[in-house]
PDB file of C-alpha atoms in Angstrom:
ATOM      1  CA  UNK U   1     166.548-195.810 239.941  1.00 70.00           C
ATOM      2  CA  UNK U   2     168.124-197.939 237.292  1.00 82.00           C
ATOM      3  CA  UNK U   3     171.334-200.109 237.037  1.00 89.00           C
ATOM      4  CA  UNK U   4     172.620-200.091 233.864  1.00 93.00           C
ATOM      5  CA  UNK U   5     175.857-202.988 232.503  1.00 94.00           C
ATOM      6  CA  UNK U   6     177.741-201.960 229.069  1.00 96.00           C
ATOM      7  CA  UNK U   7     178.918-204.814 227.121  1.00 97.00           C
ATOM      8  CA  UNK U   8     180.383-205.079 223.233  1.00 98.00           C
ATOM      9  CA  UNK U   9     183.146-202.405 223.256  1.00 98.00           C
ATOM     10  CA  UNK U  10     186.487-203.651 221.257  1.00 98.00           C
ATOM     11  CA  UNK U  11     188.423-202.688 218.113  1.00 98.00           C
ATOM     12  CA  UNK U  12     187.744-203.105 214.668  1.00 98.00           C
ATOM     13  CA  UNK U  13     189.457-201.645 211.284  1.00 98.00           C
ATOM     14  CA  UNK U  14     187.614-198.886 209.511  1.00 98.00           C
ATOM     15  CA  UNK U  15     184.312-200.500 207.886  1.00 98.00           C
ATOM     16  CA  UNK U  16     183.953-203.107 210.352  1.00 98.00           C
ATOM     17  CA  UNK U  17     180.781-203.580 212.845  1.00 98.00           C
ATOM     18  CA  UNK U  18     179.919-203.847 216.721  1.00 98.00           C
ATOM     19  CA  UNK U  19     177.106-204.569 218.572  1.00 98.00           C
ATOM     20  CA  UNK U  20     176.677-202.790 221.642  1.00 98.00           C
ATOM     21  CA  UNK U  21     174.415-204.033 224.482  1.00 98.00           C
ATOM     22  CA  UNK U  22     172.843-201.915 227.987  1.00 95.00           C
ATOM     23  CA  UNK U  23     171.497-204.702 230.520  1.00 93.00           C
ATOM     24  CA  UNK U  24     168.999-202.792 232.355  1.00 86.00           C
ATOM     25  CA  UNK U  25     167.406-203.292 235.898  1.00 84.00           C
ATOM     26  CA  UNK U  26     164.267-200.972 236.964  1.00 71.00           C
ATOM     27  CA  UNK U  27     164.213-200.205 240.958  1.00 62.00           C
ATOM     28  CA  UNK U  28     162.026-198.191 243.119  1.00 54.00           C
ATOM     29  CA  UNK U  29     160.646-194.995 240.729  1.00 50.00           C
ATOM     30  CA  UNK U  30     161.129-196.806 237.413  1.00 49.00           C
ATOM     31  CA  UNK U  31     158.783-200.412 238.059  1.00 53.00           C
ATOM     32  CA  UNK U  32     159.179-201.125 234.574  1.00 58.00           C
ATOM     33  CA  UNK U  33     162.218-201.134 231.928  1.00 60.00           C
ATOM     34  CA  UNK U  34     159.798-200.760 229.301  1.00 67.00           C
ATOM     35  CA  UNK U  35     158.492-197.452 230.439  1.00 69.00           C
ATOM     36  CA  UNK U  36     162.013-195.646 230.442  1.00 81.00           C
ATOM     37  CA  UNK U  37     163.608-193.463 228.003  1.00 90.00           C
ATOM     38  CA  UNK U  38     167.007-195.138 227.051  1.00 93.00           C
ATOM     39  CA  UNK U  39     170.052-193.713 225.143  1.00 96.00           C
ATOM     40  CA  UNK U  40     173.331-193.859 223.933  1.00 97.00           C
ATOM     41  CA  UNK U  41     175.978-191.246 224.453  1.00 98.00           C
ATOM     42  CA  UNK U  42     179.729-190.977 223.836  1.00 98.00           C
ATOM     43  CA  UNK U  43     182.809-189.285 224.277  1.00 98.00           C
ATOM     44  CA  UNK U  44     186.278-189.047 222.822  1.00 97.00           C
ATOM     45  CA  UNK U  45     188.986-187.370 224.914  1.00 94.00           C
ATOM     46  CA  UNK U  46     188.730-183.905 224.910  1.00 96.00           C
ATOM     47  CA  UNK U  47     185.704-183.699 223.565  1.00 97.00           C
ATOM     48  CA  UNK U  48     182.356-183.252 225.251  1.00 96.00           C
ATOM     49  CA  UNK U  49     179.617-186.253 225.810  1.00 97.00           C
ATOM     50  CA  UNK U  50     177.244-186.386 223.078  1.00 97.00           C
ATOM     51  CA  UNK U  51     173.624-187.610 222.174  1.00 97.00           C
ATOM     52  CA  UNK U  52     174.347-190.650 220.002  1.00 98.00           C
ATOM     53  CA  UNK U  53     170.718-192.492 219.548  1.00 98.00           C
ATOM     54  CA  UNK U  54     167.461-192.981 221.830  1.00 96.00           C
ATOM     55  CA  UNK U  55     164.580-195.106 221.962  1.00 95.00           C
ATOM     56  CA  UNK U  56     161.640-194.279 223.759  1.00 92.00           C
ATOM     57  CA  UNK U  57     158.453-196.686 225.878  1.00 86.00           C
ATOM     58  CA  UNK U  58     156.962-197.137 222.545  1.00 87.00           C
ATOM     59  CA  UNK U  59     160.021-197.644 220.787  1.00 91.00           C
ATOM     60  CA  UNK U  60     160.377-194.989 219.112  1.00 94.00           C
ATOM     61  CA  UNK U  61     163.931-193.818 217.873  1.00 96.00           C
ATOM     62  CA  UNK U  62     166.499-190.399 217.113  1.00 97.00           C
ATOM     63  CA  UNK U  63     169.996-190.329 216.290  1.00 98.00           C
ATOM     64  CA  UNK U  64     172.457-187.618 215.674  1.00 98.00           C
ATOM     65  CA  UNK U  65     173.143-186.637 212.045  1.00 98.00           C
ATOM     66  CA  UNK U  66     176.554-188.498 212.096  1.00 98.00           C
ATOM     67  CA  UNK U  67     176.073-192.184 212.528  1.00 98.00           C
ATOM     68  CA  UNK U  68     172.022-192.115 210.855  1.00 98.00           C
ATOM     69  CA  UNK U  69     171.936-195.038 208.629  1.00 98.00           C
ATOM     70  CA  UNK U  70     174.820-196.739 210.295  1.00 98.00           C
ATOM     71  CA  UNK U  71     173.947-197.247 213.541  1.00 98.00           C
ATOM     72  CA  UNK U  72     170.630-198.891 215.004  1.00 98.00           C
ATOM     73  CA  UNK U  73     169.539-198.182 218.690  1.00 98.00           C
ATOM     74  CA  UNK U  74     166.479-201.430 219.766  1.00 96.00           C
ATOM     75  CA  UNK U  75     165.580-202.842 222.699  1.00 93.00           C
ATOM     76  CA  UNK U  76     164.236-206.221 224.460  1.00 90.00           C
ATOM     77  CA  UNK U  77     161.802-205.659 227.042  1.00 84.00           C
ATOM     78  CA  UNK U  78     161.698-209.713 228.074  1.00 82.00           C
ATOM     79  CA  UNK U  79     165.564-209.172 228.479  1.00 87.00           C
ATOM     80  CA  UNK U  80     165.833-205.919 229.514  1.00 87.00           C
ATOM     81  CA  UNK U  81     168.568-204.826 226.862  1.00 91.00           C
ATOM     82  CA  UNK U  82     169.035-201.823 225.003  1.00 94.00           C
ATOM     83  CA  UNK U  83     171.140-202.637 221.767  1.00 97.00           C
ATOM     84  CA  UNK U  84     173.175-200.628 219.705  1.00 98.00           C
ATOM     85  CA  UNK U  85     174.376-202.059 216.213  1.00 98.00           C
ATOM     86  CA  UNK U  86     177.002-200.183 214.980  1.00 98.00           C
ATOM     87  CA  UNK U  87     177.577-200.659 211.164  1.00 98.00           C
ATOM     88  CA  UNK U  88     180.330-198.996 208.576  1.00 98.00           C
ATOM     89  CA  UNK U  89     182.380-197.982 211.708  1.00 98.00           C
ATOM     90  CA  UNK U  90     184.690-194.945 211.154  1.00 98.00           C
ATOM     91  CA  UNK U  91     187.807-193.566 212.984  1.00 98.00           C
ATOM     92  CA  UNK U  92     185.313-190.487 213.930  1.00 97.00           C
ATOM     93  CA  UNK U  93     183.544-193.312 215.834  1.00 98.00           C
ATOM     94  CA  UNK U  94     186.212-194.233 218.232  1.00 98.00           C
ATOM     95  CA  UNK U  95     184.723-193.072 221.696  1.00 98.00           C
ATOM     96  CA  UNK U  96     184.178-194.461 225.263  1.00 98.00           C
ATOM     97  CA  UNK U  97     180.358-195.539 224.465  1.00 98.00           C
ATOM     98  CA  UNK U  98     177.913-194.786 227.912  1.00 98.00           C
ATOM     99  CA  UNK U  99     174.480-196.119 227.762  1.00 96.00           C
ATOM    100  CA  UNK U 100     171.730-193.619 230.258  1.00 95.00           C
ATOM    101  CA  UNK U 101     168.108-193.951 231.492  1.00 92.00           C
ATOM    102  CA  UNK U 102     165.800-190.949 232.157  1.00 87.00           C
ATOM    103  CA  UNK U 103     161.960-190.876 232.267  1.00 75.00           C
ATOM    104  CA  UNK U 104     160.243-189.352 229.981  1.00 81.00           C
ATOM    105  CA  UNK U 105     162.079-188.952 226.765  1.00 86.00           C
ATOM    106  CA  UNK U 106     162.918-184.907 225.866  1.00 88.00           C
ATOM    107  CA  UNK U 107     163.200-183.194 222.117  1.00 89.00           C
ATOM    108  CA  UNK U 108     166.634-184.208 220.189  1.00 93.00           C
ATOM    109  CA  UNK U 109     169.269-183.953 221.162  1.00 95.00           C
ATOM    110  CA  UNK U 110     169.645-185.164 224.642  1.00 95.00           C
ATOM    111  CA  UNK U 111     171.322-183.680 227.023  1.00 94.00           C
ATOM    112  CA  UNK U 112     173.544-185.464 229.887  1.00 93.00           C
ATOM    113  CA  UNK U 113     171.965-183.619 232.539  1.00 93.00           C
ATOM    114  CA  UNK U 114     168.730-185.640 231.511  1.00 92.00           C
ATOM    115  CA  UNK U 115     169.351-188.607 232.510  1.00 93.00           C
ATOM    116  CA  UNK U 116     169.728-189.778 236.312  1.00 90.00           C
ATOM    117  CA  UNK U 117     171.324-193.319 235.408  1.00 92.00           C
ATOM    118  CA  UNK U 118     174.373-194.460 233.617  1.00 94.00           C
ATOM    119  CA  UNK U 119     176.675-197.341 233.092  1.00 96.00           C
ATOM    120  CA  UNK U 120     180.125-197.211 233.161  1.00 97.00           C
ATOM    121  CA  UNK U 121     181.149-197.064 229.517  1.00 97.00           C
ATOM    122  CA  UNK U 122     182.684-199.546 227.066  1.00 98.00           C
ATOM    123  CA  UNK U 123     185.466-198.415 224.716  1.00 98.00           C
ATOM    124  CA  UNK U 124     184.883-198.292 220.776  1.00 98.00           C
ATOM    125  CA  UNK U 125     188.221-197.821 218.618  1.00 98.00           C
ATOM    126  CA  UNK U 126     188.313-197.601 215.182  1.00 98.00           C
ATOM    127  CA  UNK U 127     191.475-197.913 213.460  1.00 97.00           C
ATOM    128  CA  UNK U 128     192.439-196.270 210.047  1.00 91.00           C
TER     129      UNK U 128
END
């Protein structure tokens, strides 16, 4: 099992940039953050949770269609962070922002039912 702390979240005008971090600790199944999947989903009200990025053991990375080149999922294993940089932000953007664990990593795109660990969200808003 993992424990997983969101921090970053705010408001910025359209254009403007956040950095998103995951604090990650590793517990019974999971010895080792290094050796979990890790990803970033979001959500916007009425809509459904979606796959944002992922990074996998080797640090290998995916994102969905709409934030590629913007956004940049990494990770410290030393700190146990996940990152997300969020660059060029866009009303579209403004979500609640969840960061999830699974082990192993599955085909793009990820699905909630996936992971077994999540954090409680941090709010993005991006204003016109």
């Amino acid at each position: 099992q993992v424990q997983l702390v969101e921090s970053g979240g705010g408001s910025v005008q359209t254009g403007g940039s956040l950095k998103l971090s995951c604090a990650a600790s590793a517990y019974g199944y999971s010895q080792y953050i290094s050796t979990i999947c890790m990803a970033w989903f979001r959500q916007a009200p009425g809509e459904e949770r979606e796959g944002v990025a992922t990074i996998d053991s080797y640090g290998n990375t995916n994102y969905a269609d709409s934030v590629k080149g913007r956004f940049t999922i990494s990770k410290d294993n030393a700190k146990k962070t996940v990152y997300l940089q969020m660059n060029s932000l866009k009303p579209e953007d403004t979500a609640m922002y969840y960061c999830a664990a699974d082990d192993p990593c599955h085909r793009w795109p990820p699905r909630k039912s996936q992971f077994g660990s999540w954090g409680q969200g941090t709010q993005v808003t991006v204003s016109s």
